[in-house]
Amino acid sequence: MYADALTLENARSLLGLTGPVGAEGLTLAFRAAVKAARPDAPGGDAETFRRVIVAYRLLQAQTLALPAPAGHARPKPFTPPPPPAPLLVLTPMQAISGGCVRMVVGARTLLVHGPPGVRTGDKIRLKGGGPNGADALLPVLIRPADGLSVLGGDLFMTWAVPQRMMDDGGRIEIMTHAGLRSSWLVPDMVEPVRLRLKGLGLPARGQRPAGDLFVKLEASADLPSAAEDLLLRFTRVWTPQRIAA
C-alpha cells in the first residue's frame, strides 16, 4: 500500500480525525489508531494496520501546510540566539593604569582600550563593532597576573617576611605596584596576617571610589632579618673600592 493510494480525507478518517490538527495532535491520533489496528488486538487486522501507518506518513508530510487548531497559535520557528560578545580580558596592572588589548571581534582584529579603574563585569562600548555596524558592548574580565588578583575594586597580593619579624614585630617594607610601602608589625601576630593599604586598589572610576590593597604576609625562614637586610644594603653600597676612593 503506497501513500498515493490514499487521499487526505481517507487518511484523516483512518486516524479518526475530523478536522485539521497540529503535529502533536496527529501523533496522538496515530498512536490510538495503530494500537487499535494491531493484528493481535481484538478487531484489528494486518491490512488496516498497514493503512494506518501509510495514512500517518501522508498526513505527517502535510502537517506544516495544515492550519493550526482554533485557539492554538502555530509555534514560531526556532531562532538561535546571537553569539555572546567576546570578553575583554585584562591583567590587574592594565586595570590599574589602563591598557590596550588586541582581540578578534567578528571577522576583524581590533586594538581595544581598557580605561583605568575598570572592574570585572563592566562593559566597554566598541563603536561599530557589532553586527551591521552597530555598537558592541564588551564584558570585562580581570584575571590574576603578576602576583595580583582583583575582587571588585580591591587588589590582593602576598608578601614574604622573615619569621623573626613575625615573632618580634617591627617595621617592614612591601614592594607594591605603587612603589615601596612600609608598615609596622606588633609582636606575636597570629597567622594569617593581612594588611590593608588604603587607596592602593583599582583607581576611582565614575561614582566608585578607589579600592584598597590587601597584603597577606607569609613567614619565611629563608629571608634575612631587618638588621641583616640593612647590613647587606650597607655592604653593597660601601664596597672596598668605594671606601678606598
PDB file of C-alpha atoms in Angstrom:
ATOM      1  CA  MET A   1       0.000   0.000   0.000  1.00  0.00           C
ATOM      2  CA  TYR A   2       1.530   3.330  -1.070  1.00  0.00           C
ATOM      3  CA  ALA A   3       0.873   6.845   0.154  1.00  0.00           C
ATOM      4  CA  ASP A   4      -0.606   7.981  -3.184  1.00  0.00           C
ATOM      5  CA  ALA A   5      -3.323   5.290  -2.860  1.00  0.00           C
ATOM      6  CA  LEU A   6      -4.886   7.307  -0.024  1.00  0.00           C
ATOM      7  CA  THR A   7      -6.430  10.755  -0.185  1.00  0.00           C
ATOM      8  CA  LEU A   8      -6.006  13.206   2.668  1.00  0.00           C
ATOM      9  CA  GLU A   9      -9.646  12.714   3.635  1.00  0.00           C
ATOM     10  CA  ASN A  10      -9.239   8.932   3.740  1.00  0.00           C
ATOM     11  CA  ALA A  11      -6.064   9.306   5.794  1.00  0.00           C
ATOM     12  CA  ARG A  12      -7.806  11.572   8.332  1.00  0.00           C
ATOM     13  CA  SER A  13     -10.683   9.128   8.535  1.00  0.00           C
ATOM     14  CA  LEU A  14      -8.342   6.205   9.238  1.00  0.00           C
ATOM     15  CA  LEU A  15      -6.783   8.135  12.137  1.00  0.00           C
ATOM     16  CA  GLY A  16     -10.165   9.275  13.437  1.00  0.00           C
ATOM     17  CA  LEU A  17      -9.544  12.943  12.680  1.00  0.00           C
ATOM     18  CA  THR A  18     -12.466  15.219  11.879  1.00  0.00           C
ATOM     19  CA  GLY A  19     -10.518  18.417  11.295  1.00  0.00           C
ATOM     20  CA  PRO A  20      -7.049  19.858  10.918  1.00  0.00           C
ATOM     21  CA  VAL A  21      -4.572  19.202  13.736  1.00  0.00           C
ATOM     22  CA  GLY A  22      -1.001  20.063  14.553  1.00  0.00           C
ATOM     23  CA  ALA A  23       1.950  17.717  14.850  1.00  0.00           C
ATOM     24  CA  GLU A  24       1.192  16.816  18.477  1.00  0.00           C
ATOM     25  CA  GLY A  25      -2.472  16.016  17.791  1.00  0.00           C
ATOM     26  CA  LEU A  26      -1.523  13.961  14.736  1.00  0.00           C
ATOM     27  CA  THR A  27       0.906  11.877  16.781  1.00  0.00           C
ATOM     28  CA  LEU A  28      -1.688  11.203  19.493  1.00  0.00           C
ATOM     29  CA  ALA A  29      -4.280  10.157  16.897  1.00  0.00           C
ATOM     30  CA  PHE A  30      -1.792   7.846  15.183  1.00  0.00           C
ATOM     31  CA  ARG A  31      -0.858   6.129  18.445  1.00  0.00           C
ATOM     32  CA  ALA A  32      -4.506   5.440  19.253  1.00  0.00           C
ATOM     33  CA  ALA A  33      -5.330   4.226  15.720  1.00  0.00           C
ATOM     34  CA  VAL A  34      -2.282   1.988  15.317  1.00  0.00           C
ATOM     35  CA  LYS A  35      -2.885   0.448  18.750  1.00  0.00           C
ATOM     36  CA  ALA A  36      -6.487  -0.407  17.814  1.00  0.00           C
ATOM     37  CA  ALA A  37      -5.459  -1.797  14.391  1.00  0.00           C
ATOM     38  CA  ARG A  38      -2.754  -4.143  15.646  1.00  0.00           C
ATOM     39  CA  PRO A  39      -3.295  -7.623  14.197  1.00  0.00           C
ATOM     40  CA  ASP A  40      -3.032  -9.192  17.658  1.00  0.00           C
ATOM     41  CA  ALA A  41      -5.670  -6.832  19.123  1.00  0.00           C
ATOM     42  CA  PRO A  42      -9.415  -7.619  19.079  1.00  0.00           C
ATOM     43  CA  GLY A  43     -10.931  -6.171  15.885  1.00  0.00           C
ATOM     44  CA  GLY A  44      -7.527  -5.397  14.363  1.00  0.00           C
ATOM     45  CA  ASP A  45      -6.016  -6.766  11.170  1.00  0.00           C
ATOM     46  CA  ALA A  46      -2.757  -6.509   9.247  1.00  0.00           C
ATOM     47  CA  GLU A  47      -4.205  -4.580   6.297  1.00  0.00           C
ATOM     48  CA  THR A  48      -5.752  -1.862   8.473  1.00  0.00           C
ATOM     49  CA  PHE A  49      -2.531  -1.706  10.484  1.00  0.00           C
ATOM     50  CA  ARG A  50      -0.521  -1.005   7.314  1.00  0.00           C
ATOM     51  CA  ARG A  51      -3.054   1.557   6.056  1.00  0.00           C
ATOM     52  CA  VAL A  52      -2.908   3.459   9.368  1.00  0.00           C
ATOM     53  CA  ILE A  53       0.883   3.717   9.071  1.00  0.00           C
ATOM     54  CA  VAL A  54       0.628   4.929   5.461  1.00  0.00           C
ATOM     55  CA  ALA A  55      -2.044   7.460   6.471  1.00  0.00           C
ATOM     56  CA  TYR A  56       0.122   8.793   9.276  1.00  0.00           C
ATOM     57  CA  ARG A  57       3.107   9.257   6.976  1.00  0.00           C
ATOM     58  CA  LEU A  58       0.953  11.055   4.427  1.00  0.00           C
ATOM     59  CA  LEU A  59      -0.526  13.442   6.984  1.00  0.00           C
ATOM     60  CA  GLN A  60       2.841  13.935   8.663  1.00  0.00           C
ATOM     61  CA  ALA A  61       4.237  15.268   5.388  1.00  0.00           C
ATOM     62  CA  GLN A  62       1.288  17.679   5.161  1.00  0.00           C
ATOM     63  CA  THR A  63       1.343  18.872   8.791  1.00  0.00           C
ATOM     64  CA  LEU A  64       3.170  22.130   8.134  1.00  0.00           C
ATOM     65  CA  ALA A  65       0.646  23.017   5.431  1.00  0.00           C
ATOM     66  CA  LEU A  66      -2.361  22.366   7.682  1.00  0.00           C
ATOM     67  CA  PRO A  67      -3.895  25.294   9.583  1.00  0.00           C
ATOM     68  CA  ALA A  68      -3.389  25.312  13.337  1.00  0.00           C
ATOM     69  CA  PRO A  69      -6.344  24.235  15.511  1.00  0.00           C
ATOM     70  CA  ALA A  70      -8.679  27.004  16.637  1.00  0.00           C
ATOM     71  CA  GLY A  71      -7.307  28.839  19.642  1.00  0.00           C
ATOM     72  CA  HIS A  72      -3.772  27.497  19.167  1.00  0.00           C
ATOM     73  CA  ALA A  73      -1.091  29.590  17.519  1.00  0.00           C
ATOM     74  CA  ARG A  74       1.425  27.750  15.417  1.00  0.00           C
ATOM     75  CA  PRO A  75       4.820  27.671  17.181  1.00  0.00           C
ATOM     76  CA  LYS A  76       7.301  30.184  15.858  1.00  0.00           C
ATOM     77  CA  PRO A  77      10.370  28.746  14.159  1.00  0.00           C
ATOM     78  CA  PHE A  78      13.409  28.493  16.422  1.00  0.00           C
ATOM     79  CA  THR A  79      15.798  31.382  16.053  1.00  0.00           C
ATOM     80  CA  PRO A  80      19.252  30.727  17.519  1.00  0.00           C
ATOM     81  CA  PRO A  81      20.428  33.438  19.926  1.00  0.00           C
ATOM     82  CA  PRO A  82      23.204  35.735  18.753  1.00  0.00           C
ATOM     83  CA  PRO A  83      26.714  34.669  19.759  1.00  0.00           C
ATOM     84  CA  PRO A  84      27.920  36.207  23.041  1.00  0.00           C
ATOM     85  CA  ALA A  85      30.157  39.242  22.839  1.00  0.00           C
ATOM     86  CA  PRO A  86      33.867  38.428  23.235  1.00  0.00           C
ATOM     87  CA  LEU A  87      35.416  39.142  26.631  1.00  0.00           C
ATOM     88  CA  LEU A  88      37.848  41.992  27.116  1.00  0.00           C
ATOM     89  CA  VAL A  89      40.411  40.205  29.308  1.00  0.00           C
ATOM     90  CA  LEU A  90      42.735  42.484  31.296  1.00  0.00           C
ATOM     91  CA  THR A  91      45.509  41.962  33.824  1.00  0.00           C
ATOM     92  CA  PRO A  92      45.310  43.765  37.184  1.00  0.00           C
ATOM     93  CA  MET A  93      48.054  46.156  36.060  1.00  0.00           C
ATOM     94  CA  GLN A  94      46.076  47.006  32.915  1.00  0.00           C
ATOM     95  CA  ALA A  95      43.004  47.635  35.070  1.00  0.00           C
ATOM     96  CA  ILE A  96      45.076  49.960  37.279  1.00  0.00           C
ATOM     97  CA  SER A  97      46.789  52.011  34.584  1.00  0.00           C
ATOM     98  CA  GLY A  98      44.656  51.283  31.531  1.00  0.00           C
ATOM     99  CA  GLY A  99      45.871  49.259  28.599  1.00  0.00           C
ATOM    100  CA  CYS A 100      45.187  48.085  25.071  1.00  0.00           C
ATOM    101  CA  VAL A 101      44.300  44.511  24.162  1.00  0.00           C
ATOM    102  CA  ARG A 102      44.347  43.029  20.678  1.00  0.00           C
ATOM    103  CA  MET A 103      41.226  40.925  20.195  1.00  0.00           C
ATOM    104  CA  VAL A 104      39.129  39.377  17.439  1.00  0.00           C
ATOM    105  CA  VAL A 105      35.627  40.845  17.091  1.00  0.00           C
ATOM    106  CA  GLY A 106      33.633  39.157  14.347  1.00  0.00           C
ATOM    107  CA  ALA A 107      35.922  38.916  11.349  1.00  0.00           C
ATOM    108  CA  ARG A 108      38.147  41.805  12.439  1.00  0.00           C
ATOM    109  CA  THR A 109      41.181  42.090  14.704  1.00  0.00           C
ATOM    110  CA  LEU A 110      40.946  45.266  16.772  1.00  0.00           C
ATOM    111  CA  LEU A 111      43.024  47.051  19.395  1.00  0.00           C
ATOM    112  CA  VAL A 112      40.620  47.709  22.282  1.00  0.00           C
ATOM    113  CA  HIS A 113      41.475  50.130  25.098  1.00  0.00           C
ATOM    114  CA  GLY A 114      40.531  49.332  28.686  1.00  0.00           C
ATOM    115  CA  PRO A 115      40.389  52.554  30.746  1.00  0.00           C
ATOM    116  CA  PRO A 116      41.988  52.821  34.230  1.00  0.00           C
ATOM    117  CA  GLY A 117      39.743  51.704  37.074  1.00  0.00           C
ATOM    118  CA  VAL A 118      37.561  49.369  35.026  1.00  0.00           C
ATOM    119  CA  ARG A 119      36.113  46.434  37.008  1.00  0.00           C
ATOM    120  CA  THR A 120      35.165  42.868  36.137  1.00  0.00           C
ATOM    121  CA  GLY A 121      31.598  42.913  34.839  1.00  0.00           C
ATOM    122  CA  ASP A 122      31.856  46.405  33.362  1.00  0.00           C
ATOM    123  CA  LYS A 123      31.088  46.747  29.671  1.00  0.00           C
ATOM    124  CA  ILE A 124      33.176  48.714  27.213  1.00  0.00           C
ATOM    125  CA  ARG A 125      31.337  50.173  24.230  1.00  0.00           C
ATOM    126  CA  LEU A 126      33.036  49.406  20.935  1.00  0.00           C
ATOM    127  CA  LYS A 127      31.667  51.687  18.235  1.00  0.00           C
ATOM    128  CA  GLY A 128      30.774  49.834  15.059  1.00  0.00           C
ATOM    129  CA  GLY A 129      31.963  46.530  16.498  1.00  0.00           C
ATOM    130  CA  GLY A 130      28.600  44.763  16.362  1.00  0.00           C
ATOM    131  CA  PRO A 131      26.608  43.193  13.512  1.00  0.00           C
ATOM    132  CA  ASN A 132      25.736  45.529  10.646  1.00  0.00           C
ATOM    133  CA  GLY A 133      27.932  48.268  12.066  1.00  0.00           C
ATOM    134  CA  ALA A 134      26.058  48.538  15.379  1.00  0.00           C
ATOM    135  CA  ASP A 135      27.939  49.236  18.607  1.00  0.00           C
ATOM    136  CA  ALA A 136      29.131  46.235  20.633  1.00  0.00           C
ATOM    137  CA  LEU A 137      29.320  46.003  24.429  1.00  0.00           C
ATOM    138  CA  LEU A 138      32.362  44.004  25.526  1.00  0.00           C
ATOM    139  CA  PRO A 139      32.192  42.495  29.051  1.00  0.00           C
ATOM    140  CA  VAL A 140      35.367  42.990  31.092  1.00  0.00           C
ATOM    141  CA  LEU A 141      37.151  40.148  32.890  1.00  0.00           C
ATOM    142  CA  ILE A 142      40.229  40.839  35.066  1.00  0.00           C
ATOM    143  CA  ARG A 143      42.346  37.726  35.544  1.00  0.00           C
ATOM    144  CA  PRO A 144      45.085  37.289  38.181  1.00  0.00           C
ATOM    145  CA  ALA A 145      48.591  38.076  36.943  1.00  0.00           C
ATOM    146  CA  ASP A 146      51.935  39.377  38.216  1.00  0.00           C
ATOM    147  CA  GLY A 147      51.142  38.247  41.765  1.00  0.00           C
ATOM    148  CA  LEU A 148      47.959  40.340  41.901  1.00  0.00           C
ATOM    149  CA  SER A 149      44.298  39.365  41.918  1.00  0.00           C
ATOM    150  CA  VAL A 150      41.210  41.580  41.905  1.00  0.00           C
ATOM    151  CA  LEU A 151      37.858  41.395  43.663  1.00  0.00           C
ATOM    152  CA  GLY A 152      35.577  44.321  42.977  1.00  0.00           C
ATOM    153  CA  GLY A 153      37.821  47.360  43.290  1.00  0.00           C
ATOM    154  CA  ASP A 154      40.281  45.773  45.740  1.00  0.00           C
ATOM    155  CA  LEU A 155      43.653  44.212  44.956  1.00  0.00           C
ATOM    156  CA  PHE A 156      45.190  41.223  46.729  1.00  0.00           C
ATOM    157  CA  MET A 157      48.807  40.088  46.928  1.00  0.00           C
ATOM    158  CA  THR A 158      51.162  38.022  49.090  1.00  0.00           C
ATOM    159  CA  TRP A 159      54.432  39.225  50.623  1.00  0.00           C
ATOM    160  CA  ALA A 160      57.095  37.178  52.409  1.00  0.00           C
ATOM    161  CA  VAL A 161      58.614  38.467  55.670  1.00  0.00           C
ATOM    162  CA  PRO A 162      61.243  36.931  57.992  1.00  0.00           C
ATOM    163  CA  GLN A 163      59.857  34.607  60.645  1.00  0.00           C
ATOM    164  CA  ARG A 164      61.652  36.600  63.366  1.00  0.00           C
ATOM    165  CA  MET A 165      59.828  39.736  62.223  1.00  0.00           C
ATOM    166  CA  MET A 166      56.506  37.954  62.638  1.00  0.00           C
ATOM    167  CA  ASP A 167      57.549  36.872  66.144  1.00  0.00           C
ATOM    168  CA  ASP A 168      59.240  40.056  67.384  1.00  0.00           C
ATOM    169  CA  GLY A 169      57.419  42.711  65.375  1.00  0.00           C
ATOM    170  CA  GLY A 170      58.985  45.733  63.712  1.00  0.00           C
ATOM    171  CA  ARG A 171      58.963  47.799  60.562  1.00  0.00           C
ATOM    172  CA  ILE A 172      58.639  46.026  57.203  1.00  0.00           C
ATOM    173  CA  GLU A 173      58.798  47.280  53.642  1.00  0.00           C
ATOM    174  CA  ILE A 174      56.450  45.957  50.966  1.00  0.00           C
ATOM    175  CA  MET A 175      57.031  46.403  47.256  1.00  0.00           C
ATOM    176  CA  THR A 176      53.635  47.233  45.752  1.00  0.00           C
ATOM    177  CA  HIS A 177      52.571  48.244  42.256  1.00  0.00           C
ATOM    178  CA  ALA A 178      52.695  51.851  43.507  1.00  0.00           C
ATOM    179  CA  GLY A 179      56.222  51.535  44.880  1.00  0.00           C
ATOM    180  CA  LEU A 180      57.720  50.730  48.276  1.00  0.00           C
ATOM    181  CA  ARG A 181      55.362  50.991  51.255  1.00  0.00           C
ATOM    182  CA  SER A 182      56.231  50.468  54.920  1.00  0.00           C
ATOM    183  CA  SER A 183      54.172  49.099  57.780  1.00  0.00           C
ATOM    184  CA  TRP A 184      54.668  48.128  61.417  1.00  0.00           C
ATOM    185  CA  LEU A 185      54.051  44.692  62.886  1.00  0.00           C
ATOM    186  CA  VAL A 186      53.341  44.017  66.546  1.00  0.00           C
ATOM    187  CA  PRO A 187      54.994  41.011  68.247  1.00  0.00           C
ATOM    188  CA  ASP A 188      53.462  37.533  68.147  1.00  0.00           C
ATOM    189  CA  MET A 189      50.975  38.177  65.355  1.00  0.00           C
ATOM    190  CA  VAL A 190      48.803  35.146  64.596  1.00  0.00           C
ATOM    191  CA  GLU A 191      48.769  33.956  61.003  1.00  0.00           C
ATOM    192  CA  PRO A 192      47.258  34.604  58.581  1.00  0.00           C
ATOM    193  CA  VAL A 193      48.280  38.252  58.831  1.00  0.00           C
ATOM    194  CA  ARG A 194      46.686  40.639  56.348  1.00  0.00           C
ATOM    195  CA  LEU A 195      47.494  44.308  55.972  1.00  0.00           C
ATOM    196  CA  ARG A 196      45.182  46.836  54.368  1.00  0.00           C
ATOM    197  CA  LEU A 197      46.770  49.649  52.397  1.00  0.00           C
ATOM    198  CA  LYS A 198      44.015  52.147  51.712  1.00  0.00           C
ATOM    199  CA  GLY A 199      43.627  53.666  48.285  1.00  0.00           C
ATOM    200  CA  LEU A 200      46.095  51.296  46.589  1.00  0.00           C
ATOM    201  CA  GLY A 201      43.445  49.191  44.852  1.00  0.00           C
ATOM    202  CA  LEU A 202      41.899  49.983  41.487  1.00  0.00           C
ATOM    203  CA  PRO A 203      41.627  53.742  40.918  1.00  0.00           C
ATOM    204  CA  ALA A 204      38.325  55.575  41.253  1.00  0.00           C
ATOM    205  CA  ARG A 205      36.064  55.464  38.213  1.00  0.00           C
ATOM    206  CA  GLY A 206      32.778  57.311  37.883  1.00  0.00           C
ATOM    207  CA  GLN A 207      30.843  57.108  41.154  1.00  0.00           C
ATOM    208  CA  ARG A 208      33.006  54.280  42.505  1.00  0.00           C
ATOM    209  CA  PRO A 209      35.826  55.196  44.906  1.00  0.00           C
ATOM    210  CA  ALA A 210      39.331  53.807  44.738  1.00  0.00           C
ATOM    211  CA  GLY A 211      39.793  50.332  46.155  1.00  0.00           C
ATOM    212  CA  ASP A 212      42.318  49.101  48.713  1.00  0.00           C
ATOM    213  CA  LEU A 213      45.302  46.760  48.541  1.00  0.00           C
ATOM    214  CA  PHE A 214      45.202  43.757  50.873  1.00  0.00           C
ATOM    215  CA  VAL A 215      48.578  42.154  51.560  1.00  0.00           C
ATOM    216  CA  LYS A 216      48.806  38.672  53.044  1.00  0.00           C
ATOM    217  CA  LEU A 217      52.068  38.205  54.937  1.00  0.00           C
ATOM    218  CA  GLU A 218      53.792  34.838  54.777  1.00  0.00           C
ATOM    219  CA  ALA A 219      56.555  33.989  57.231  1.00  0.00           C
ATOM    220  CA  SER A 220      59.763  32.713  55.652  1.00  0.00           C
ATOM    221  CA  ALA A 221      62.813  31.372  57.470  1.00  0.00           C
ATOM    222  CA  ASP A 222      64.985  31.992  54.393  1.00  0.00           C
ATOM    223  CA  LEU A 223      64.656  35.777  54.423  1.00  0.00           C
ATOM    224  CA  PRO A 224      67.176  37.930  56.336  1.00  0.00           C
ATOM    225  CA  SER A 225      66.076  39.878  59.392  1.00  0.00           C
ATOM    226  CA  ALA A 226      65.771  43.662  59.282  1.00  0.00           C
ATOM    227  CA  ALA A 227      69.280  44.061  60.740  1.00  0.00           C
ATOM    228  CA  GLU A 228      70.742  41.536  58.300  1.00  0.00           C
ATOM    229  CA  ASP A 229      68.996  43.229  55.403  1.00  0.00           C
ATOM    230  CA  LEU A 230      70.365  46.613  56.474  1.00  0.00           C
ATOM    231  CA  LEU A 231      73.867  45.142  56.688  1.00  0.00           C
ATOM    232  CA  LEU A 232      73.526  43.647  53.197  1.00  0.00           C
ATOM    233  CA  ARG A 233      72.496  47.020  51.804  1.00  0.00           C
ATOM    234  CA  PHE A 234      75.408  48.724  53.527  1.00  0.00           C
ATOM    235  CA  THR A 235      77.943  46.256  52.162  1.00  0.00           C
ATOM    236  CA  ARG A 236      76.555  46.584  48.633  1.00  0.00           C
ATOM    237  CA  VAL A 237      76.936  50.364  48.753  1.00  0.00           C
ATOM    238  CA  TRP A 238      80.182  50.663  50.700  1.00  0.00           C
ATOM    239  CA  THR A 239      82.332  48.247  48.782  1.00  0.00           C
ATOM    240  CA  PRO A 240      86.100  48.225  49.408  1.00  0.00           C
ATOM    241  CA  GLN A 241      86.621  50.089  46.122  1.00  0.00           C
ATOM    242  CA  ARG A 242      84.316  52.928  47.162  1.00  0.00           C
ATOM    243  CA  ILE A 243      85.861  53.105  50.646  1.00  0.00           C
ATOM    244  CA  ALA A 244      89.338  53.325  49.069  1.00  0.00           C
ATOM    245  CA  ALA A 245      88.163  56.131  46.823  1.00  0.00           C
TER     246      ALA A 245
END
